[in-house]
mmCIF file of C-alpha atoms in Angstrom:
data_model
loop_
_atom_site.group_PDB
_atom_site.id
_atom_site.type_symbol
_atom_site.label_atom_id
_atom_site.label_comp_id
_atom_site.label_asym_id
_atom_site.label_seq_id
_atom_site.Cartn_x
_atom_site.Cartn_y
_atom_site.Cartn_z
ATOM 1 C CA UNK O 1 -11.273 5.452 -21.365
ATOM 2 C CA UNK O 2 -7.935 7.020 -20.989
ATOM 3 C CA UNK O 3 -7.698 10.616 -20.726
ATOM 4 C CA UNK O 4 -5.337 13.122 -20.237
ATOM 5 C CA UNK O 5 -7.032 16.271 -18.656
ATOM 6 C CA UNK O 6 -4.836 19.987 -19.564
ATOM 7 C CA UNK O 7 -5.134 23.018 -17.211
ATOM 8 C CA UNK O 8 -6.015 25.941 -17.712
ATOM 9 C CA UNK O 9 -7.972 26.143 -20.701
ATOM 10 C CA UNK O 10 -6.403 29.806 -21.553
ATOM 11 C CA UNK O 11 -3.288 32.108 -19.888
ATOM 12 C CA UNK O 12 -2.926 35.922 -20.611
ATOM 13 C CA UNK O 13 0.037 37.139 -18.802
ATOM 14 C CA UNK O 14 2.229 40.415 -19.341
ATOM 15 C CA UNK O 15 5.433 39.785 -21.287
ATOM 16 C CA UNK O 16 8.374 38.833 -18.688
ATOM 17 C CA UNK O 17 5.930 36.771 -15.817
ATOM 18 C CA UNK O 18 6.259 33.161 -15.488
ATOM 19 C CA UNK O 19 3.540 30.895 -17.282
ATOM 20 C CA UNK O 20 2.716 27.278 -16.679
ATOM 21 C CA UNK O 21 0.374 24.486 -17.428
ATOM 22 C CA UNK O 22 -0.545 21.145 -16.041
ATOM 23 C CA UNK O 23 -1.289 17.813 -17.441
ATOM 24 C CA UNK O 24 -3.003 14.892 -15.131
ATOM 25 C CA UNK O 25 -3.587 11.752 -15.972
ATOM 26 C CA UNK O 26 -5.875 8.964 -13.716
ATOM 27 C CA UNK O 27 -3.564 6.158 -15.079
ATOM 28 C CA UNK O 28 0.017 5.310 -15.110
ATOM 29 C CA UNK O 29 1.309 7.136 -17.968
ATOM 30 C CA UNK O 30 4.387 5.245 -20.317
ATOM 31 C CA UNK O 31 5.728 8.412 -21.662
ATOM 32 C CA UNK O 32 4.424 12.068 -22.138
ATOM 33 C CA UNK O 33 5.224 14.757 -24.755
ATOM 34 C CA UNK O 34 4.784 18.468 -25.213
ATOM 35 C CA UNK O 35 3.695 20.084 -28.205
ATOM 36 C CA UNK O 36 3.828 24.138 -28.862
ATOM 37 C CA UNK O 37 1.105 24.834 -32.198
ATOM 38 C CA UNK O 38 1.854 28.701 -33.172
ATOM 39 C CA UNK O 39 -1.791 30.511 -34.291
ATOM 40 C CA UNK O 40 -2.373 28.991 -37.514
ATOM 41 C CA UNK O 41 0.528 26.396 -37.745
ATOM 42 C CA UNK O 42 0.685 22.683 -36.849
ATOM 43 C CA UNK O 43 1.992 21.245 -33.532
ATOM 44 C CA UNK O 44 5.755 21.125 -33.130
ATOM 45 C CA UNK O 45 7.292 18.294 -30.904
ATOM 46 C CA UNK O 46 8.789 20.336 -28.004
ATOM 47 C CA UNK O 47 10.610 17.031 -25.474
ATOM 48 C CA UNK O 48 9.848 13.558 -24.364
ATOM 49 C CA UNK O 49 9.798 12.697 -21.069
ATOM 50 C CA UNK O 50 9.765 9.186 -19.561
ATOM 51 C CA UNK O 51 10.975 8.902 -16.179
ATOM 52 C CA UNK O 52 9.387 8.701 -13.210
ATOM 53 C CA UNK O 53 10.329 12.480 -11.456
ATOM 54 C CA UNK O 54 12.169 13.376 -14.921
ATOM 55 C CA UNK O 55 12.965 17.015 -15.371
ATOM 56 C CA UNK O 56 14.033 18.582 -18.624
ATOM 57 C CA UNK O 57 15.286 22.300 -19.454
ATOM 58 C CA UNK O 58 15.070 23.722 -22.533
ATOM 59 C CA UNK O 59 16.002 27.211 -22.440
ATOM 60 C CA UNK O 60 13.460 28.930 -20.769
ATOM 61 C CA UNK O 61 11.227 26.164 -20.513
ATOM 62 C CA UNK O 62 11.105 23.173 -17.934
ATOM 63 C CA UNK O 63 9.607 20.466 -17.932
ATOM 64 C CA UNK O 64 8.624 17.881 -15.440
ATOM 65 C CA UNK O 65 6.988 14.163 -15.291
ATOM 66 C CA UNK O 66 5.266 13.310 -11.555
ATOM 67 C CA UNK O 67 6.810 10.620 -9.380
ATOM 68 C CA UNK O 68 3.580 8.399 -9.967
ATOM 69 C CA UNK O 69 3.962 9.082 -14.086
ATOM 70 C CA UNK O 70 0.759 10.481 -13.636
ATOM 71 C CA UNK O 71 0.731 14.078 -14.239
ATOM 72 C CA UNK O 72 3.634 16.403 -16.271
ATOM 73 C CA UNK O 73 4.079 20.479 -15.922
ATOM 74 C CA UNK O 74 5.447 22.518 -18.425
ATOM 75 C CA UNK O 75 6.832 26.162 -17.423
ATOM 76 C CA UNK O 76 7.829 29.010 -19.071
ATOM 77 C CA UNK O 77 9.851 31.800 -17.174
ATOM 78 C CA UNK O 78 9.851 35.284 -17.811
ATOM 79 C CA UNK O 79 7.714 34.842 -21.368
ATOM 80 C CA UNK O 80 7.701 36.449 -24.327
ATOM 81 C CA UNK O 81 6.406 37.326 -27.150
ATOM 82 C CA UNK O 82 7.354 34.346 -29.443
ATOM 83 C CA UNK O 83 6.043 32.070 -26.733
ATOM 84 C CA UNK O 84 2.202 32.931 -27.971
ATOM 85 C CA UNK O 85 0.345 30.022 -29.323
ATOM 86 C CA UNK O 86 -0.794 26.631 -27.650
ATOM 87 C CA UNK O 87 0.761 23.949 -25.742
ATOM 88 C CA UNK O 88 -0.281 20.489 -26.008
ATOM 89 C CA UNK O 89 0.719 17.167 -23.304
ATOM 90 C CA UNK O 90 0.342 14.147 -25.203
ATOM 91 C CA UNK O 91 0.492 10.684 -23.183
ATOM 92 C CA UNK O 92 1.215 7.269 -24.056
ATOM 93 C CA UNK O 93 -0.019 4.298 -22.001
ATOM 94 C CA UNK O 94 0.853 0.627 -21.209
ATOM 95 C CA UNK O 95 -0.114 -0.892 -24.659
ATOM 96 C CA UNK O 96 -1.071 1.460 -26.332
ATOM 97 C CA UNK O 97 2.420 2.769 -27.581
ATOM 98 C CA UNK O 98 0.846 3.287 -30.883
ATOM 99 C CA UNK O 99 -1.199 6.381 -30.846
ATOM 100 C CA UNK O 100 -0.925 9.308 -28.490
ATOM 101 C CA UNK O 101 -3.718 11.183 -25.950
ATOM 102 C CA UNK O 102 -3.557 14.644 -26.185
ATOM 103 C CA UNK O 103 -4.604 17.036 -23.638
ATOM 104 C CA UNK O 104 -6.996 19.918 -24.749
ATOM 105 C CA UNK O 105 -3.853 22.047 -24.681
ATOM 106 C CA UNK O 106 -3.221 25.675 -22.968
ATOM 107 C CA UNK O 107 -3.515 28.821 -25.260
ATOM 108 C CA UNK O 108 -0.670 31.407 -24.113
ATOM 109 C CA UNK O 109 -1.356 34.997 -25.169
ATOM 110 C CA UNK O 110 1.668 37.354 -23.900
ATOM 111 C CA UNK O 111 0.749 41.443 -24.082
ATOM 112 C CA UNK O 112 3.642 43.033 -24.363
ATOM 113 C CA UNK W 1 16.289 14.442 -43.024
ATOM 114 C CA UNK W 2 12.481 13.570 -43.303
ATOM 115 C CA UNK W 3 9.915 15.406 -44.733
ATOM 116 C CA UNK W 4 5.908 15.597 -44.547
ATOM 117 C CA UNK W 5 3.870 16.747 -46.853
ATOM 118 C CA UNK W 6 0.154 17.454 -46.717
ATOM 119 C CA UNK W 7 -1.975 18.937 -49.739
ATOM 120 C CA UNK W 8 -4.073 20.831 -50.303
ATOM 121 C CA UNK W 9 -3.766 23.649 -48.018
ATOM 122 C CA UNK W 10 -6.985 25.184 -47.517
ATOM 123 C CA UNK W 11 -10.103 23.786 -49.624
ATOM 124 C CA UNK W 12 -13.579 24.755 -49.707
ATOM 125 C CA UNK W 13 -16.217 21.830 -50.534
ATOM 126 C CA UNK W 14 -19.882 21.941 -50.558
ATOM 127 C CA UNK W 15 -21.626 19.545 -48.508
ATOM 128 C CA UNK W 16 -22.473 16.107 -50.362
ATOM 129 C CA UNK W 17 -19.104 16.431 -52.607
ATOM 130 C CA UNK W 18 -16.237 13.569 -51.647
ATOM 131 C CA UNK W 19 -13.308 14.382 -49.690
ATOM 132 C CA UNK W 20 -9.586 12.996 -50.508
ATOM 133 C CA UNK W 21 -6.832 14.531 -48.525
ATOM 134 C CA UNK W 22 -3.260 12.963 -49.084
ATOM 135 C CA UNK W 23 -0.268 12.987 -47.063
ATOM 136 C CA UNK W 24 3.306 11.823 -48.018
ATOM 137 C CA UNK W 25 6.425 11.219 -45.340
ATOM 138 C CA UNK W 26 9.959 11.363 -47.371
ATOM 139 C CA UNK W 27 12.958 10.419 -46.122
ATOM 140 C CA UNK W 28 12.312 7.340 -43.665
ATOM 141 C CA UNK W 29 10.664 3.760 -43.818
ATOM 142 C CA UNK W 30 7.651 2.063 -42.277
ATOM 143 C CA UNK W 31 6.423 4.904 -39.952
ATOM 144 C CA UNK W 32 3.517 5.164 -38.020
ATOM 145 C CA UNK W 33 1.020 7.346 -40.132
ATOM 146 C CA UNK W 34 -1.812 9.358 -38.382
ATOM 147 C CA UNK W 35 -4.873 11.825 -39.398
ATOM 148 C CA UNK W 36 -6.160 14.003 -36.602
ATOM 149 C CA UNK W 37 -8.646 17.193 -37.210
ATOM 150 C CA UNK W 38 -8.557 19.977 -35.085
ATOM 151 C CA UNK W 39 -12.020 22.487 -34.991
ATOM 152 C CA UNK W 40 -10.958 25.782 -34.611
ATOM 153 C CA UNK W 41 -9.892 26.901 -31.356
ATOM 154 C CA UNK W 42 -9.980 23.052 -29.705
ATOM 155 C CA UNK W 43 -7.665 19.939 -29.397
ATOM 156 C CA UNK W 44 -6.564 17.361 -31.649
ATOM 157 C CA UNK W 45 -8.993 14.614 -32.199
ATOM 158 C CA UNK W 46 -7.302 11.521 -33.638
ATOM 159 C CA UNK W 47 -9.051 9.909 -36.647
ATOM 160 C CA UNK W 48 -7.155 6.893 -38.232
ATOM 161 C CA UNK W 49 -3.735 5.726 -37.373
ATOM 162 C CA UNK W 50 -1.563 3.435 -39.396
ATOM 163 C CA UNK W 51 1.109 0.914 -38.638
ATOM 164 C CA UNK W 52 1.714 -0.304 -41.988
ATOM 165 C CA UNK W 53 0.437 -1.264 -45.353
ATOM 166 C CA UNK W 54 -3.434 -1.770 -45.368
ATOM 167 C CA UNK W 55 -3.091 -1.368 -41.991
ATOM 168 C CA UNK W 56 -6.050 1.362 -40.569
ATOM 169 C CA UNK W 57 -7.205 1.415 -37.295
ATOM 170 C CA UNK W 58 -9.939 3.772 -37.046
ATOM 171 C CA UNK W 59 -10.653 5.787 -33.730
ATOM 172 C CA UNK W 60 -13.994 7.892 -34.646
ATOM 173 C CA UNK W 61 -16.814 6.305 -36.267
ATOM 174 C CA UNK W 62 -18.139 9.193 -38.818
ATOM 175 C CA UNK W 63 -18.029 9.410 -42.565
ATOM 176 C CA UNK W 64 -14.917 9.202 -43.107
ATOM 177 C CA UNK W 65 -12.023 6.405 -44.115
ATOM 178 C CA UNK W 66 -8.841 6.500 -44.280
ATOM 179 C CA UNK W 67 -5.882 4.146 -46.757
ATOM 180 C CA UNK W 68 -2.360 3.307 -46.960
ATOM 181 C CA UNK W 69 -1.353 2.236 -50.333
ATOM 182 C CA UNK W 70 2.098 2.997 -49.835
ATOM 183 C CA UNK W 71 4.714 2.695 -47.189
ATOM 184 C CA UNK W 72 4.868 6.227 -47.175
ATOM 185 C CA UNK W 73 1.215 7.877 -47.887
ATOM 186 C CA UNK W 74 -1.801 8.068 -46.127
ATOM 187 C CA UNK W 75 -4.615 9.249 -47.671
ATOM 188 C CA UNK W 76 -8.193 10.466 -46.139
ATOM 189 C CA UNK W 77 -11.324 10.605 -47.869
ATOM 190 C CA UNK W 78 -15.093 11.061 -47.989
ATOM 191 C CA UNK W 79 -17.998 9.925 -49.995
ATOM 192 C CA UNK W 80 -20.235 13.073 -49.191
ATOM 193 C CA UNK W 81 -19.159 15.357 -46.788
ATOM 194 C CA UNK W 82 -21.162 17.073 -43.818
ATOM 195 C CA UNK W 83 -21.142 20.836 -42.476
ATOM 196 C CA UNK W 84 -19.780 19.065 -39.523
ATOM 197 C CA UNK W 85 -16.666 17.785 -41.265
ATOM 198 C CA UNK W 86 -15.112 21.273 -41.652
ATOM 199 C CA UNK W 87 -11.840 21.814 -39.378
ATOM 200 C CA UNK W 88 -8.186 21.257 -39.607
ATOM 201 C CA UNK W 89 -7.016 18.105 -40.835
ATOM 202 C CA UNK W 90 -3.454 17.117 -39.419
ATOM 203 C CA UNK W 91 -1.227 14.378 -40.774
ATOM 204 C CA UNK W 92 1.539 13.073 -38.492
ATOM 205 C CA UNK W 93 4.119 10.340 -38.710
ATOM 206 C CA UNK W 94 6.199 8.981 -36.071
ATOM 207 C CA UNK W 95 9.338 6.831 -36.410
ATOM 208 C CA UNK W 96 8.873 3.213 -34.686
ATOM 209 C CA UNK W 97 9.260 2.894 -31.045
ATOM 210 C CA UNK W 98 10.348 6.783 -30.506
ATOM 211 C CA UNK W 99 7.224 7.924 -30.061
ATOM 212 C CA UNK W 100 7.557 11.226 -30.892
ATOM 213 C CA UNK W 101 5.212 12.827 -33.540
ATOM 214 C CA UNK W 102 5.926 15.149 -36.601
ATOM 215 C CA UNK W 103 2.892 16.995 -37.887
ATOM 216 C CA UNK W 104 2.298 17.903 -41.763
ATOM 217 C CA UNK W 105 1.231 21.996 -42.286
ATOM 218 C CA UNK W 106 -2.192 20.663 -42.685
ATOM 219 C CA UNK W 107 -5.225 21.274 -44.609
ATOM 220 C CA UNK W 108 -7.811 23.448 -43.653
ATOM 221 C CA UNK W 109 -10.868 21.922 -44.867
ATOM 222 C CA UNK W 110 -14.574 24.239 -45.320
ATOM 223 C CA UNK W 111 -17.558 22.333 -46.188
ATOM 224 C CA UNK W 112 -20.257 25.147 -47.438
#
């Protein structure tokens, strides 16, 4: 079935390095989304992307789709505290614009 | 602006006793209506999705259903609930053809 596979699984890092986490799909994806949950909260839309080779800033965060639509990055640059929590990829695919497949997402702790 | 709303927030049920979680989306028209449950620590695992009125489309076969009465709510329930159906239960609409998903606060669900 379709799957969208998230690496890593968990990130510590020290409060000002660089974080980022991967999202790879096996098929073309139609669009892919990123989702940041804060411990104990729900998952927040973050961006959209849909372009093949798209790249999106927000802030300190970028955000990239792959040429082949088939894998997305989402990095964080010098991070900080309110970054903590855990970021999701979600995918669409070709007719199945209905429902999305979320990656296993990335927990983030930053030690300050 | 729209508006999600999810209740109860926490519950504790013993195991056997019936399950009815509702969610309600203010504020916009025929959306997409989903239920996902997250265990603690782990991804989103999507349960029912909606695309309209009596519409269900179910995406885990288990003990549980899901109903639309309404435009606007989506309700999940459970005749007798397991140990196994304790978690994090996530509602989420998303406005037609924008595919981008806004989460409820969630109900966190404990079956004793």
């Amino acid at each position: 079935g379709q799957q969208v596979m998230q690496i890593p699984q968990y990130q510590h890092v020290q409060e000002g390095e660089d974080f980022t986490t991967y999202c790879n799909s096996s098929t073309t994806l139609s669009n892919i989304q990123w989702y940041k949950q804060r411990p104990g909260g729900h998952p927040v839309f973050l961006i959209q992307l849909v372009k093949s080779g798209e790249v999106k800033k927000q802030k300190r965060l970028t955000f990239q789709f792959g040429e082949a639509k088939k894998n997305s990055s989402l990095h964080i640059t010098a991070t900080q505290t309110t970054d903590v929590g855990t970021y999701f990829c979600a995918g669409t695919f070709s007719g199945g614009y209905n429902k999305l497949i979320f990656g296993a997402g990335t927990r983030l702790a930053v030690h300050p | 602006s729209q508006t999600i709303h999810q209740w109860p927030a926490t519950l504790v049920q013993p195991v056997g006793s019936p399950l009815s979680l509702e969610c309600t989306v203010e504020g916009t028209s025929n959306p997409n209506l989903y239920w996902y449950r997250q265990a603690a620590g782990r991804g989103l695992q999507l349960l029912f999705y909606s695309v309209g009125i009596g519409q269900i489309s179910s995406e885990v076969p288990q003990n549980l259903s899901a109903s639309r009465p309404q435009d606007r709510q989506f309700i999940l329930s459970s005749k007798k609930l397991l140990l196994s159906d304790s978690g994090f239960y996530l509602c989420a609409w998303m406005p037609r053809q924008i595919y981008e998903q806004y989460f409820g606060p969630g109900t966190r669900l404990t079956v004793t």
